Tab-separated table of C-alpha atoms in Angstrom:
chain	number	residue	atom	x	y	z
X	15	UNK	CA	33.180	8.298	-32.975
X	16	UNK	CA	34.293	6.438	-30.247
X	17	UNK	CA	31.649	4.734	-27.821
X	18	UNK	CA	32.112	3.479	-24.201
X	19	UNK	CA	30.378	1.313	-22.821
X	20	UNK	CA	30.014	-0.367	-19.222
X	21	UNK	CA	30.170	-4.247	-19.477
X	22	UNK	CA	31.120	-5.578	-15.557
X	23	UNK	CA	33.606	-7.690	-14.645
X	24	UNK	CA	31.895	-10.895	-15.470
X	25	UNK	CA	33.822	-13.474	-17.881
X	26	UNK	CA	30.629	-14.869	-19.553
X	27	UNK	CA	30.252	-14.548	-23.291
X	28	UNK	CA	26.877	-12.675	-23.011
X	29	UNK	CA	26.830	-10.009	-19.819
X	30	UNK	CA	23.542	-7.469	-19.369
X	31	UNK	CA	24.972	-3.688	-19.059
X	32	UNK	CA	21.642	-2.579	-18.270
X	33	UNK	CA	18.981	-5.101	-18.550
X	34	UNK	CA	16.906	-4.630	-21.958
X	35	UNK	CA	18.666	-1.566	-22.974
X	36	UNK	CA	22.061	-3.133	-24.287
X	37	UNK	CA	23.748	-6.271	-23.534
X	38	UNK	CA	27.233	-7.394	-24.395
X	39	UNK	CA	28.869	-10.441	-26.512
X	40	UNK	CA	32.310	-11.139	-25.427
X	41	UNK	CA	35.064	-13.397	-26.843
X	42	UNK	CA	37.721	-15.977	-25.249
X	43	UNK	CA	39.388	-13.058	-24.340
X	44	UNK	CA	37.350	-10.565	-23.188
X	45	UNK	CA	36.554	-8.243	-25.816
X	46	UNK	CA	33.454	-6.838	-27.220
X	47	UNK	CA	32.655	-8.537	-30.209
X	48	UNK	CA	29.146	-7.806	-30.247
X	49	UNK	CA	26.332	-5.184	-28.880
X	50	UNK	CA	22.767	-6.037	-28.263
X	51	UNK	CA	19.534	-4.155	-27.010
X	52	UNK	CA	17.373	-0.960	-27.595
X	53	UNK	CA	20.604	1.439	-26.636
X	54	UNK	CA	22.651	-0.820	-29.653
X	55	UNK	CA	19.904	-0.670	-31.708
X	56	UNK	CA	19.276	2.744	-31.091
X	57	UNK	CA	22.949	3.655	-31.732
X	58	UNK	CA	23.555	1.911	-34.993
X	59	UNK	CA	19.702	4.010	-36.498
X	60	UNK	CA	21.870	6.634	-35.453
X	61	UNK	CA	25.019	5.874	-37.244
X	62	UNK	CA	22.916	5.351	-40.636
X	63	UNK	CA	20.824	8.676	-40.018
X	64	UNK	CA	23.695	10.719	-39.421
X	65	UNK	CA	25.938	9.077	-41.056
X	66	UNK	CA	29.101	8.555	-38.765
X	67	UNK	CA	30.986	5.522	-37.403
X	68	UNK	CA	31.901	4.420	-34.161
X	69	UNK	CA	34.156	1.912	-32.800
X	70	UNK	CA	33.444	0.595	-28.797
X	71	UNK	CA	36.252	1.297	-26.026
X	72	UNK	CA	37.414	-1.789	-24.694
X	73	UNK	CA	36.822	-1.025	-20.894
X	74	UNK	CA	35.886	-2.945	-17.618
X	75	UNK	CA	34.002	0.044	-15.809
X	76	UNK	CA	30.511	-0.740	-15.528
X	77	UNK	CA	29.697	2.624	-13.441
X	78	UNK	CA	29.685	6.613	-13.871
X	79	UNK	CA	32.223	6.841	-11.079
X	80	UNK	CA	35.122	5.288	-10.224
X	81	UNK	CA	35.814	3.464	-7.028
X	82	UNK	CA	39.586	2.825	-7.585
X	83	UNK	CA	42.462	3.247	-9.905
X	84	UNK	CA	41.958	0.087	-12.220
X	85	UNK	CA	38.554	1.150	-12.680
X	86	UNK	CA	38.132	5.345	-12.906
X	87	UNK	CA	34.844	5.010	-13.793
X	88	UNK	CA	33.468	6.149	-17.620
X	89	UNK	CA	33.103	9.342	-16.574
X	90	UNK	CA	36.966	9.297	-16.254
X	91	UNK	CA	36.942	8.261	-20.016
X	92	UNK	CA	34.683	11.121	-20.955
X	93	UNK	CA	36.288	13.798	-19.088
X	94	UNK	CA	39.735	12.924	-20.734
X	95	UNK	CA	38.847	12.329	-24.238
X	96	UNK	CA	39.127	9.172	-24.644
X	97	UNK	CA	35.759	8.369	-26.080
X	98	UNK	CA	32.920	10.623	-27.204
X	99	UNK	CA	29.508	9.180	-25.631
X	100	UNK	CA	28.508	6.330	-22.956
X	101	UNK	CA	25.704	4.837	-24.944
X	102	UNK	CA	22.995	3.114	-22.524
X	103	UNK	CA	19.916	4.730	-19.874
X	104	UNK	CA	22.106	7.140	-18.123
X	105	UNK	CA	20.967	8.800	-14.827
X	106	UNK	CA	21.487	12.832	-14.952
X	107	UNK	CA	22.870	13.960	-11.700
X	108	UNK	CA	24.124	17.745	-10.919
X	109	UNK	CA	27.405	16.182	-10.234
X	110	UNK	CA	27.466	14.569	-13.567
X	111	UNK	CA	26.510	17.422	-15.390
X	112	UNK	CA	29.383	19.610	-13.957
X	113	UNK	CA	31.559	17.691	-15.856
X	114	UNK	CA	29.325	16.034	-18.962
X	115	UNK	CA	27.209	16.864	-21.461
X	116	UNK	CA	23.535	14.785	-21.786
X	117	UNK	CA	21.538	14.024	-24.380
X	118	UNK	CA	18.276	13.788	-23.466
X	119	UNK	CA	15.195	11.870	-24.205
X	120	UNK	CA	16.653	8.116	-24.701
X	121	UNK	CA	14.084	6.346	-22.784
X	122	UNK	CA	11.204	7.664	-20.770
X	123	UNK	CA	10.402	4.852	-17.999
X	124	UNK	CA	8.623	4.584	-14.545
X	125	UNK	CA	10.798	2.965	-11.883
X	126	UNK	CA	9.451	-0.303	-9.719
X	127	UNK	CA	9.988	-1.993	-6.461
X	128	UNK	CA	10.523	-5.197	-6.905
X	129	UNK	CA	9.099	-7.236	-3.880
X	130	UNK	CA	8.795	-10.773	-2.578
X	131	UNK	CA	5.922	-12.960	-4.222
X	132	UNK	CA	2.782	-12.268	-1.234
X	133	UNK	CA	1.783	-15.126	0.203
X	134	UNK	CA	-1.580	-15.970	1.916
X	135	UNK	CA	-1.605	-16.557	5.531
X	136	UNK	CA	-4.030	-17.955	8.207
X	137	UNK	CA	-7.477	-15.487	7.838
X	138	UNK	CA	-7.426	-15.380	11.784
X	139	UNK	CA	-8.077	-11.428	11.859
X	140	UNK	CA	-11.273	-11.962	9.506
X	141	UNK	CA	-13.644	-11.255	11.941
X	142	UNK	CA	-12.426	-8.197	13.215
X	143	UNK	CA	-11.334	-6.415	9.367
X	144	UNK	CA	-14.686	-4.968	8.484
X	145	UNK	CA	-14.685	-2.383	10.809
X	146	UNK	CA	-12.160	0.243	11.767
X	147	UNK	CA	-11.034	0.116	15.308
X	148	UNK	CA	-12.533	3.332	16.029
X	149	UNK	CA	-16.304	1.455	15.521
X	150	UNK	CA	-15.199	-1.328	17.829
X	151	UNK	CA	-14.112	1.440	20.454
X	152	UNK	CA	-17.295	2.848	20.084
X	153	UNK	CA	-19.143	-0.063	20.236
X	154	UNK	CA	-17.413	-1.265	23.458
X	155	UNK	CA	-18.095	2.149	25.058
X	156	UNK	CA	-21.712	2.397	23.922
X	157	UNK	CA	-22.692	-1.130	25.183
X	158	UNK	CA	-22.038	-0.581	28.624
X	159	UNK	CA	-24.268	3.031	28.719
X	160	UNK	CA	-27.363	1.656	26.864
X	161	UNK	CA	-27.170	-1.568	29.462
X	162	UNK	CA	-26.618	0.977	32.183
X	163	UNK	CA	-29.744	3.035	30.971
X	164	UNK	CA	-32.046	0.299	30.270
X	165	UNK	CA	-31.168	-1.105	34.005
X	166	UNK	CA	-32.034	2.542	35.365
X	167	UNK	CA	-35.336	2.854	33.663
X	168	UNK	CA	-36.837	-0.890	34.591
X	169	UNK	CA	-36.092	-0.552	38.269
X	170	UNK	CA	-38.980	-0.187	40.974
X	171	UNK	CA	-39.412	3.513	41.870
X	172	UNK	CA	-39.763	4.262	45.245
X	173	UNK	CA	-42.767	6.919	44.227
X	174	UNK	CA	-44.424	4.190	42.063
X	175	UNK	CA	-44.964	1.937	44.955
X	176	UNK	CA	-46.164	4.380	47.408
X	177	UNK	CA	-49.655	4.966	45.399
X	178	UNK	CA	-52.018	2.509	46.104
X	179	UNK	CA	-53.855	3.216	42.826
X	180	UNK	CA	-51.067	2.242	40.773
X	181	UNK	CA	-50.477	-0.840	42.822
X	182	UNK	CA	-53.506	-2.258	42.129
X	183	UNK	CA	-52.890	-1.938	38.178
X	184	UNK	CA	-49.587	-2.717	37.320
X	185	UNK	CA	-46.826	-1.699	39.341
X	186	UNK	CA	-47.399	-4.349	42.215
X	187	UNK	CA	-45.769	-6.597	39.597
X	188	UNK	CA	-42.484	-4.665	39.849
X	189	UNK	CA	-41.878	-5.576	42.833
X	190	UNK	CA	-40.981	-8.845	42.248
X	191	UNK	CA	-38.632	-7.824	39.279
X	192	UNK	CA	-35.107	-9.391	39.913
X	193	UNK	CA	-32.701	-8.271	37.402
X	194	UNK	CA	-29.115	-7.241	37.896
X	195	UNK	CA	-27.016	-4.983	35.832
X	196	UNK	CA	-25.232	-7.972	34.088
X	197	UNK	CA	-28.393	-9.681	32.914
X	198	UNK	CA	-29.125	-6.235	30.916
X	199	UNK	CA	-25.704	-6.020	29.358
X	200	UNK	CA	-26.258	-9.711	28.506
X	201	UNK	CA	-29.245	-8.823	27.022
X	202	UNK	CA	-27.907	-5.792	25.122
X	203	UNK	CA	-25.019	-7.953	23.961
X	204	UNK	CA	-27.514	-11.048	22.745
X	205	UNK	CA	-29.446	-8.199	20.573
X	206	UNK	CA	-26.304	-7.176	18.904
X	207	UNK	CA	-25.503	-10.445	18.585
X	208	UNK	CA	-29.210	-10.972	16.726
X	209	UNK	CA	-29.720	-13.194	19.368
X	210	UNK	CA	-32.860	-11.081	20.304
X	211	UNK	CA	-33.478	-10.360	24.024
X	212	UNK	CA	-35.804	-10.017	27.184
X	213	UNK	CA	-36.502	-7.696	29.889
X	214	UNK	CA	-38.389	-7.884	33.299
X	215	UNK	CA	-41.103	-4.715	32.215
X	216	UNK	CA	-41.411	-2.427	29.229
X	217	UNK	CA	-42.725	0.945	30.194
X	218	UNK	CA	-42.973	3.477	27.426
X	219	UNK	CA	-39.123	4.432	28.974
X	220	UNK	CA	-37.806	1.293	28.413
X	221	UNK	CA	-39.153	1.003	24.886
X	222	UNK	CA	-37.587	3.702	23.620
X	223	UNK	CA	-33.650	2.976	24.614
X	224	UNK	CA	-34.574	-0.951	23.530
X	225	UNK	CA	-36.427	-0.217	20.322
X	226	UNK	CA	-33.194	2.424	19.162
X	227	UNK	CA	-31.137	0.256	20.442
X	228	UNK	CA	-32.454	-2.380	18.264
X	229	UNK	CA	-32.476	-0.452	15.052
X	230	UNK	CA	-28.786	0.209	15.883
X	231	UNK	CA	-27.474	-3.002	16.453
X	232	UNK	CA	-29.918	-4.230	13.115
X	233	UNK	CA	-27.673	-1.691	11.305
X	234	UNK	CA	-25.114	-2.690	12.425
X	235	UNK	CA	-25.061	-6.445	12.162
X	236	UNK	CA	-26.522	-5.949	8.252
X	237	UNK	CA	-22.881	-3.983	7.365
X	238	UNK	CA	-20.968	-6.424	9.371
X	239	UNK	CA	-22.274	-9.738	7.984
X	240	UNK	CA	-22.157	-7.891	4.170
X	241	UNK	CA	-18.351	-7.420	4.315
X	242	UNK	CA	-17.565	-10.709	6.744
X	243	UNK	CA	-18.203	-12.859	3.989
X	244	UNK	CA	-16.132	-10.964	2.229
X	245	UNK	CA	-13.235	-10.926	4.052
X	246	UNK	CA	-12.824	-14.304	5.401
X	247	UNK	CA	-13.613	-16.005	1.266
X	248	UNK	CA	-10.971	-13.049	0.091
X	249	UNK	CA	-7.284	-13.644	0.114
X	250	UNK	CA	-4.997	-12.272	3.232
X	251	UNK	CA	-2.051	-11.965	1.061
X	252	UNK	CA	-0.459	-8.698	1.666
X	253	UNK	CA	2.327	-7.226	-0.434
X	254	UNK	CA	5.384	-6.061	1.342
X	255	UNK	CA	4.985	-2.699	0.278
X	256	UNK	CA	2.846	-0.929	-2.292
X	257	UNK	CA	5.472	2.169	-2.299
X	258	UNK	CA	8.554	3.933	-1.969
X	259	UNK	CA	6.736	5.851	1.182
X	260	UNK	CA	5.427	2.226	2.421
X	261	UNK	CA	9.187	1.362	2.531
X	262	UNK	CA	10.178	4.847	4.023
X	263	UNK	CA	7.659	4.295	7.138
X	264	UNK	CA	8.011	0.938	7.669
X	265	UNK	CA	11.409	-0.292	9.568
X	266	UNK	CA	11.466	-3.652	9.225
X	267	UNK	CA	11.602	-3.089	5.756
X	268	UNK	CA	15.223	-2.073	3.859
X	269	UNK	CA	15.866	-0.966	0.611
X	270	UNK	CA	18.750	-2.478	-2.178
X	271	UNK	CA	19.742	-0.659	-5.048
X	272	UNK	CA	23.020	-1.629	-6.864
X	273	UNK	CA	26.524	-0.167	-5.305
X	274	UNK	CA	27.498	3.139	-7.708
X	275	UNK	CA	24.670	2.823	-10.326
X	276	UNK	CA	22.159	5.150	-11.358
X	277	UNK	CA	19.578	4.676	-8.488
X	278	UNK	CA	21.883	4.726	-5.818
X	279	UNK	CA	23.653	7.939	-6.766
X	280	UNK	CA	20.067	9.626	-7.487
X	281	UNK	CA	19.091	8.440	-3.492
X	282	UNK	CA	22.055	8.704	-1.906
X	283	UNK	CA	22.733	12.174	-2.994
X	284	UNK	CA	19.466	13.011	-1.730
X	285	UNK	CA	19.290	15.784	0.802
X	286	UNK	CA	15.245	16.278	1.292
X	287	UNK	CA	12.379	14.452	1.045
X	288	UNK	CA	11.663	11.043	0.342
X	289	UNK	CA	14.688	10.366	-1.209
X	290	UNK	CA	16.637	11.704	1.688
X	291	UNK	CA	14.588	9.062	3.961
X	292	UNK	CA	15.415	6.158	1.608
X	293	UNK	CA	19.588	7.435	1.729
X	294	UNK	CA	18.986	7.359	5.291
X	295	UNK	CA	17.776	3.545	4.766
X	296	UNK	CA	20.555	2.833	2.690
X	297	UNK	CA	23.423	4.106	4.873
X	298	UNK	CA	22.048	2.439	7.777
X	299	UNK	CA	22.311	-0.585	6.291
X	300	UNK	CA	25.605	-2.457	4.917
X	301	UNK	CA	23.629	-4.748	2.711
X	302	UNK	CA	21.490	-1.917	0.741
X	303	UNK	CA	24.250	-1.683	-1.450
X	304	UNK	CA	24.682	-4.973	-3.952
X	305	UNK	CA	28.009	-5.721	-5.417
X	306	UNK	CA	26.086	-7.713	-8.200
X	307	UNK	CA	22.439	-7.698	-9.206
X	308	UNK	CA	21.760	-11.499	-8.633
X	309	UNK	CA	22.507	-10.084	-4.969
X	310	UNK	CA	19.641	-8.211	-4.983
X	311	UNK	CA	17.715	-10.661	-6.282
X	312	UNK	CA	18.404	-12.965	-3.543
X	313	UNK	CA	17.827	-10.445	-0.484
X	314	UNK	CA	14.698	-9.915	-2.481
X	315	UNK	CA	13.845	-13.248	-2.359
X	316	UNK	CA	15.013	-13.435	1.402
X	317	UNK	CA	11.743	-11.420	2.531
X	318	UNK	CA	12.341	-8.266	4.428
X	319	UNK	CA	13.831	-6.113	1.145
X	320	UNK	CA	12.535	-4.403	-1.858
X	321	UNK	CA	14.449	-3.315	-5.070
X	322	UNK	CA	14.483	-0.115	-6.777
X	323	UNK	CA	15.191	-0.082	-10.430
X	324	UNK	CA	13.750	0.758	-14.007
X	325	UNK	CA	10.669	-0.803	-14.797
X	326	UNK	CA	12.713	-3.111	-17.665
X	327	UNK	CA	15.188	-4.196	-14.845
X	328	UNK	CA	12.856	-5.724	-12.237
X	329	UNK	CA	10.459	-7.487	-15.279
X	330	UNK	CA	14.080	-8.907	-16.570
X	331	UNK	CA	14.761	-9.785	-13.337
X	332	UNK	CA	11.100	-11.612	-12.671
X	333	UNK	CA	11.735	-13.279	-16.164
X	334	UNK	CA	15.552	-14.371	-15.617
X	335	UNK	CA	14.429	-15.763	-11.508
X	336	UNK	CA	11.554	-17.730	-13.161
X	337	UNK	CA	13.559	-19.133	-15.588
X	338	UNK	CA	16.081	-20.698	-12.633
X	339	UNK	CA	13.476	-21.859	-10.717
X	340	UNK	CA	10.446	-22.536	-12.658
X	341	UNK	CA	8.514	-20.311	-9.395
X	342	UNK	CA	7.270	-16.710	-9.097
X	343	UNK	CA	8.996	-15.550	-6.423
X	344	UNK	CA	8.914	-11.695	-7.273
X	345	UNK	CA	6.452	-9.309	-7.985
X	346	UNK	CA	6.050	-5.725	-8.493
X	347	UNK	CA	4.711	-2.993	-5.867
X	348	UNK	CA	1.377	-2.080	-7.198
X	349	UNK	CA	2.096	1.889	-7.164
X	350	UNK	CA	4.690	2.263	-10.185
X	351	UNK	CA	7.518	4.788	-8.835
X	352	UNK	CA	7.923	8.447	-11.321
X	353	UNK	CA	11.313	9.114	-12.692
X	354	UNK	CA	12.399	12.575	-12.276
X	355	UNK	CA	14.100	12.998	-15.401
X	356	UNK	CA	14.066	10.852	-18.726
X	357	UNK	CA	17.130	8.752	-19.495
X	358	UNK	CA	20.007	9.977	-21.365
X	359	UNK	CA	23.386	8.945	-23.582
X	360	UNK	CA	26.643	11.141	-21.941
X	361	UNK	CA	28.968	13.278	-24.204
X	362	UNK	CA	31.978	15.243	-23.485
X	363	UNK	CA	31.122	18.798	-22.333
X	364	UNK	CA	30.300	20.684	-25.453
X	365	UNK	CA	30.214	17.633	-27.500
X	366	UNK	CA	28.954	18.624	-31.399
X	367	UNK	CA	26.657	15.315	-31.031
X	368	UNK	CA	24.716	16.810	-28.188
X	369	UNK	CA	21.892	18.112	-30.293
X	370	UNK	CA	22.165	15.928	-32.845
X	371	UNK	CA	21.129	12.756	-30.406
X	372	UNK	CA	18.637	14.656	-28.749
X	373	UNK	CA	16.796	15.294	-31.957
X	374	UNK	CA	17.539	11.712	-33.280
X	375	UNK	CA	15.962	10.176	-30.073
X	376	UNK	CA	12.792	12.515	-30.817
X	377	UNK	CA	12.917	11.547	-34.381
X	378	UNK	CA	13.115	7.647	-33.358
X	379	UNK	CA	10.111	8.100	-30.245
X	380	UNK	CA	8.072	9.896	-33.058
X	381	UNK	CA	8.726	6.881	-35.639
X	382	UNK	CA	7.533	4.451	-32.904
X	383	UNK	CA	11.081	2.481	-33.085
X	384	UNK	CA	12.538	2.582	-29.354
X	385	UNK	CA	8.744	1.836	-28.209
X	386	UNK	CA	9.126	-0.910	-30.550
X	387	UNK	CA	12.573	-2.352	-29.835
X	388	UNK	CA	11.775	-2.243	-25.989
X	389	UNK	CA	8.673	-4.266	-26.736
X	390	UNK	CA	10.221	-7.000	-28.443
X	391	UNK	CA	12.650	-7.085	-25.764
X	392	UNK	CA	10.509	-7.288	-23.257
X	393	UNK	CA	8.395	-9.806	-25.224
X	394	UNK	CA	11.060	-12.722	-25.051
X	395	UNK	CA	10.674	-12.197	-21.621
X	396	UNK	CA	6.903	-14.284	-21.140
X	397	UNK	CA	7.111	-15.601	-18.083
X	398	UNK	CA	6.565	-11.962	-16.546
X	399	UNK	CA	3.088	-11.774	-17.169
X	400	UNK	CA	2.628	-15.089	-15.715
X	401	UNK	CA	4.323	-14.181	-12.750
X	402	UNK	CA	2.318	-10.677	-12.289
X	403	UNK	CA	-1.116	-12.394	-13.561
X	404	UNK	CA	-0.051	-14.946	-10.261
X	405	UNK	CA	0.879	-12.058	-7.865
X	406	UNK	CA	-2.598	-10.160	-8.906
X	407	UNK	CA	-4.428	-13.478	-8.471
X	408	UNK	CA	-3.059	-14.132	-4.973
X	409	UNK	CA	-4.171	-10.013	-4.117
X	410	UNK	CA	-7.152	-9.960	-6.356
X	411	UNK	CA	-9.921	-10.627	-3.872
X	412	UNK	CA	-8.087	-8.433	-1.002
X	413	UNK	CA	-10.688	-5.827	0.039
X	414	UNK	CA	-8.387	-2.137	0.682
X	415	UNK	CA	-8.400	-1.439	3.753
X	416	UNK	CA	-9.107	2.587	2.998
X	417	UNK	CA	-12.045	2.194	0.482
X	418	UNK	CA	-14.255	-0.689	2.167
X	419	UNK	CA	-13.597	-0.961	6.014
X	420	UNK	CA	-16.455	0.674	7.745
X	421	UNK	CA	-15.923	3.521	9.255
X	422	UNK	CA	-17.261	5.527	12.558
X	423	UNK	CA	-18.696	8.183	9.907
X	424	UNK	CA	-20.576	5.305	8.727
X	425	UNK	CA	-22.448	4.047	11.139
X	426	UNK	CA	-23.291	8.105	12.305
X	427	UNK	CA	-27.234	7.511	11.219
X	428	UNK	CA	-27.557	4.459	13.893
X	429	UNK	CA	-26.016	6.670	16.640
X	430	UNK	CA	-27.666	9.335	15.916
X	431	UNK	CA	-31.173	6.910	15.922
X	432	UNK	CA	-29.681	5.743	19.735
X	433	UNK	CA	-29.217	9.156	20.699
X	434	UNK	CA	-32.819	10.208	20.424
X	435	UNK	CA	-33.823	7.229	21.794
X	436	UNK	CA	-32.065	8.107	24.695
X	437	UNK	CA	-33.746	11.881	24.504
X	438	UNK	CA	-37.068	10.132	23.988
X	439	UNK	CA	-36.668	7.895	26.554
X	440	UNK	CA	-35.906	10.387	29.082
X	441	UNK	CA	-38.456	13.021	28.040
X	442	UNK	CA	-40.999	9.378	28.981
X	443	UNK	CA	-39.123	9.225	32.350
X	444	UNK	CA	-39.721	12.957	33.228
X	445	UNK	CA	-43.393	12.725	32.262
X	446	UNK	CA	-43.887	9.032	34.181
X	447	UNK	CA	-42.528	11.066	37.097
X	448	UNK	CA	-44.155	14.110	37.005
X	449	UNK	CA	-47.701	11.978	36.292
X	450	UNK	CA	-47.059	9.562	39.263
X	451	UNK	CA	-46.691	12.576	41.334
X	452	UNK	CA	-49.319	13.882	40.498
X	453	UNK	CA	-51.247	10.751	40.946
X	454	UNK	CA	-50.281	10.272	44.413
X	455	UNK	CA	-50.633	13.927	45.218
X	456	UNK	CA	-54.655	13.637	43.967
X	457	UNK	CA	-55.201	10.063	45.673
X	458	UNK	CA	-53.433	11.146	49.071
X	459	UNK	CA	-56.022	14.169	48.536
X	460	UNK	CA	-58.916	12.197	48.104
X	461	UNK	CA	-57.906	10.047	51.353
X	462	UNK	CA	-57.604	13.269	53.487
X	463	UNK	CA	-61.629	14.011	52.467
C-alpha cells in the first residue's frame, strides 16, 4: 500500500501535518524518514491488524487541492493512482467525494475559536450593569410622573380655601406652602436615592403616591445594591467572542482559517447559513486566508481575529505560543463549535480498503486506543491548562449579562405597587373633593339661616 501524506514546504527536520494527528521527521534532504502522531500510530495498528505494508509518497502537497502545477494537490495523487490513501483528519466535502472514496470514523472532534487572551479593563460601566436599559428607561420616565403627581396633590385648592370651617382647622396652613415642581422631583430623586425625603403637607392623597412610591424605590435600591457589589469586585474582562454567530454579527471582528485546508473549503463552499456568513467574512477580507499557521497565530494575537480549527489545533497552538513566550496570550471561545461530519482517511474511488478502515477505526475507538494516543499527545502539551485555568480566572467572576442583569419583568411587582398607589391616591382626591363640597355646600347653608 502506498500512503500520501501532506508535509508543507518547510525545511525543518520535524514539520506538524496536522497538529496532534501526525507529524513528520525529515532528513538533510528532504525526505520522510519518520511519521509521528495518532494518524501514524493509527496507521501502523492497522498494518499489524490487517496485515499489509505501506511505503509513504515522497510529496510536497500539504492540501486536498492543488493551487498550481508543482503542487496538484493529493487529491491529484489519489485520482491518478499513484498512492492508495491520504492518512491524517481529512475534511469530507461533496466535491471531494465526487472523485474519492472516505473512510469514516478516524477522529470525532469539536472545532474551537481560538481568541486573544481577555484582558480586564477600567470597571467604569459598573454602576450602570445591573440593570437592563429598559429599567433605566423606565425609571427615567416614571420619576418625572410620580414628582408631577405628588406636586398636583399637595397644592392649595381653590375649594379648600373658600370654607371657613376648614380654614380654621388645617387648611389655613396651606396657604403658606411654597414648593415648586423641582423641589418634588428632588425629593422623589433623594428617596430613590435612600436619601429619604420631605414634603410641605401629607393629606391621605399625598400618602398614598409617597408611601408606593417608597416601597418602589426600597425595591428597587435592595436589587441594585445586591448586584453593584457584584459587578464592580467582578472582573470586566470580556472575551472577543464566545461563538461562531458572535463572530458572524459582530464586524469588527474577522475570521482566519488556513488558505486550502479543511476549514476553509468546508466555509467557503458554504452557500446558506452560518457558514455562508463566515465565507462572506472570509472573502471580504485578504488576510482571512493564512499562508502558514504561525500567521494565524499572530493576527490572533494582533486582537481583532479569531481562528477556526480542530479542537487539537488551537490547544497545540496555545501550548507551542506559550512555549515562545513564556505568556498566555490565547484562549479558547467558551461555546465549543460542532463538526458536521467525523474525520476521515481518503482512498481511491472504490478502494478495497474502504471498509476495512472504517471497521478498523471502530475496532480501535471501541479498544480505547485513538482516545488514548490523542491523550498522550495532548498531555505533553501542559502549558494548555495553565493557559485556559488563566483565561477562566480572568472571566470567572464576570456576571452574564442574560442570566443576572435585572430586568423590566423584574421589577413588575414594584410598578404594579406604584400603580395602585396612584389608583388609591386618586380615589382619596375624588372623595377629599366631593367631601369639601359638600362641606362648603352645608356651611354656606347654615350661613343663609
Amino acid at each position: 500500500m502506498r500512503c500520501t501524506i501532506g508535509n508543507g514546504h518547510s525545511n525543518a527536520n520535524r514539520v506538524g501535518v496536522t497538529l496532534v494527528h501526525l507529524y513528520v521527521t525529515r532528513n538533510i534532504s528532504g525526505h520522510i524518514v519518520k511519521l509521528d502522531g495518532v494518524a501514524a500510530e493509527t496507521l501502523d495498528s492497522l498494518a499489524r491488524r490487517l496485515n499489509f505494508t505501506y511505503s509513504v509518497l515522497q510529496v510536497n502537497d500539504s492540501l486536498m487541492e492543488g493551487f498550481s502545477n508543482a503542487l496538484p494537490g493529493l487529491a491529484f495523487y489519489i485520482t491518478n493512482g499513484m498512492c492508495d490513501v491520504v492518512i491524517g483528519p481529512v475534511v469530507t466535502t461533496p466535491s471531494r467525494f465526487a472523485i474519492m472514496d472516505f473512510a469514516e470514523g478516524f477522529m470525532y472532534t469539536s472545532g474551537a475559536l481560538l481568541i486573544p487572551m481577555p484582558t480586564s479593563s477600567e470597571n467604569v460601566a459598573a454602576v450602570a450593569k445591573p440593570f437592563q436599559r429598559s429599567v433605566w428607561i423606565s425609571l427615567f420616565f416614571v420619576m418625572p410622573i410620580t414628582a408631577a403627581a405628588i406636586y398636583f396633590f399637595i397644592l392649595p385648592k381653590p375649594w379648600l380655601h373658600s370654607s371657613s370651617t376648614l380654614d380654621r382647622s388645617y387648611c389655613g396652613k396651606l396657604h403658606h406652602i411654597s414648593c415648586s415642581a423641582f423641589e418634588v422631583l428632588f425629593e422623589v430623586f433623594r428617596i430613590l436615592m435612600n436619601q429619604g425625603g420631605s414634603f410641605p403637607t401629607m393629606r391621605n392623597t399625598v400618602c398614598f403616591v409617597v408611601g408606593s412610591w417608597c416601597l418602589g424605590a426600597l425595591v428597587v435600591v435592595s436589587a441594585y445594591n445586591s448586584l453593584l457589589t457584584s459587578y464592580i469586585l467582578g472582573s470586566n474582562a470580556e472575551p472577543l467572542v464566545d461563538s461562531l454567530a458572535d463572530v458572524a454579527a459582530n464586524s469588527k471582528v474577522n475570521l482566519v482559517v488556513d488558505k486550502g485546508l479543511a476549514v476553509d473549503v468546508v466555509v467557503s463552499g458554504a452557500t446558506v447559513g452560518l457558514y455562508k456568513q463566515l465565507g462572506d467574512k472570509l472573502r471580504s477580507n485578504k488576510n482571512s486566508r493564512c499562508v502558514t499557521f504561525q500567521g494565524c497565530i499572530d493576527l490572533v494575537k494582533s486582537g481583532s481575529y479569531t481562528y477556526l480549527n480542530g479542537l487539537s489545533v488551537t490547544l497545540n497552538a496555545i501550548d507551542g505560543d506559550y512555549k515562545s513566550t513564556r505568556k498566555c496570550n490565547l484562549a479558547l471561545a467558551r461555546k465549543p463549535e460542532s463538526v458536521p461530519a467525523s474525520l476521515a482517511w481518503a482512498l481511491s474511488k472504490k478502494s478495497p480498503y474502504t471498509k476495512s478502515f472504517t471497521k478498523g477505526f471502530m475496532e480501535l475507538h471501541q479498544a480505547g486506543l485513538i482516545d488514548e494516543w490523542t491523550n498522550r499527545e495532548l498531555h505533553l502539551r501542559r502549558n494548555v491548562s495553565f493557559c485556559l485555568n488563566e483565561a477562566k480566572k480572568v472571566q470567572q467572576r464576570k456576571i452574564s449579562d442574560n442570566l443576572t442583569k435585572i430586568t423590566l419583568k423584574n421589577f413588575s411587582g414594584a410598578f404594579y405597587v406604584l400603580v395602585v398607589g396612584y389608583v388609591l391616591s386618586l380615589i382619596c382626591f375624588f372623595g377629599e373633593n366631593i367631601y369639601f363640597r359638600l362641606l362648603k355646600y352645608y356651611g354656606d347653608r347654615q350661613q343663609v339661616v
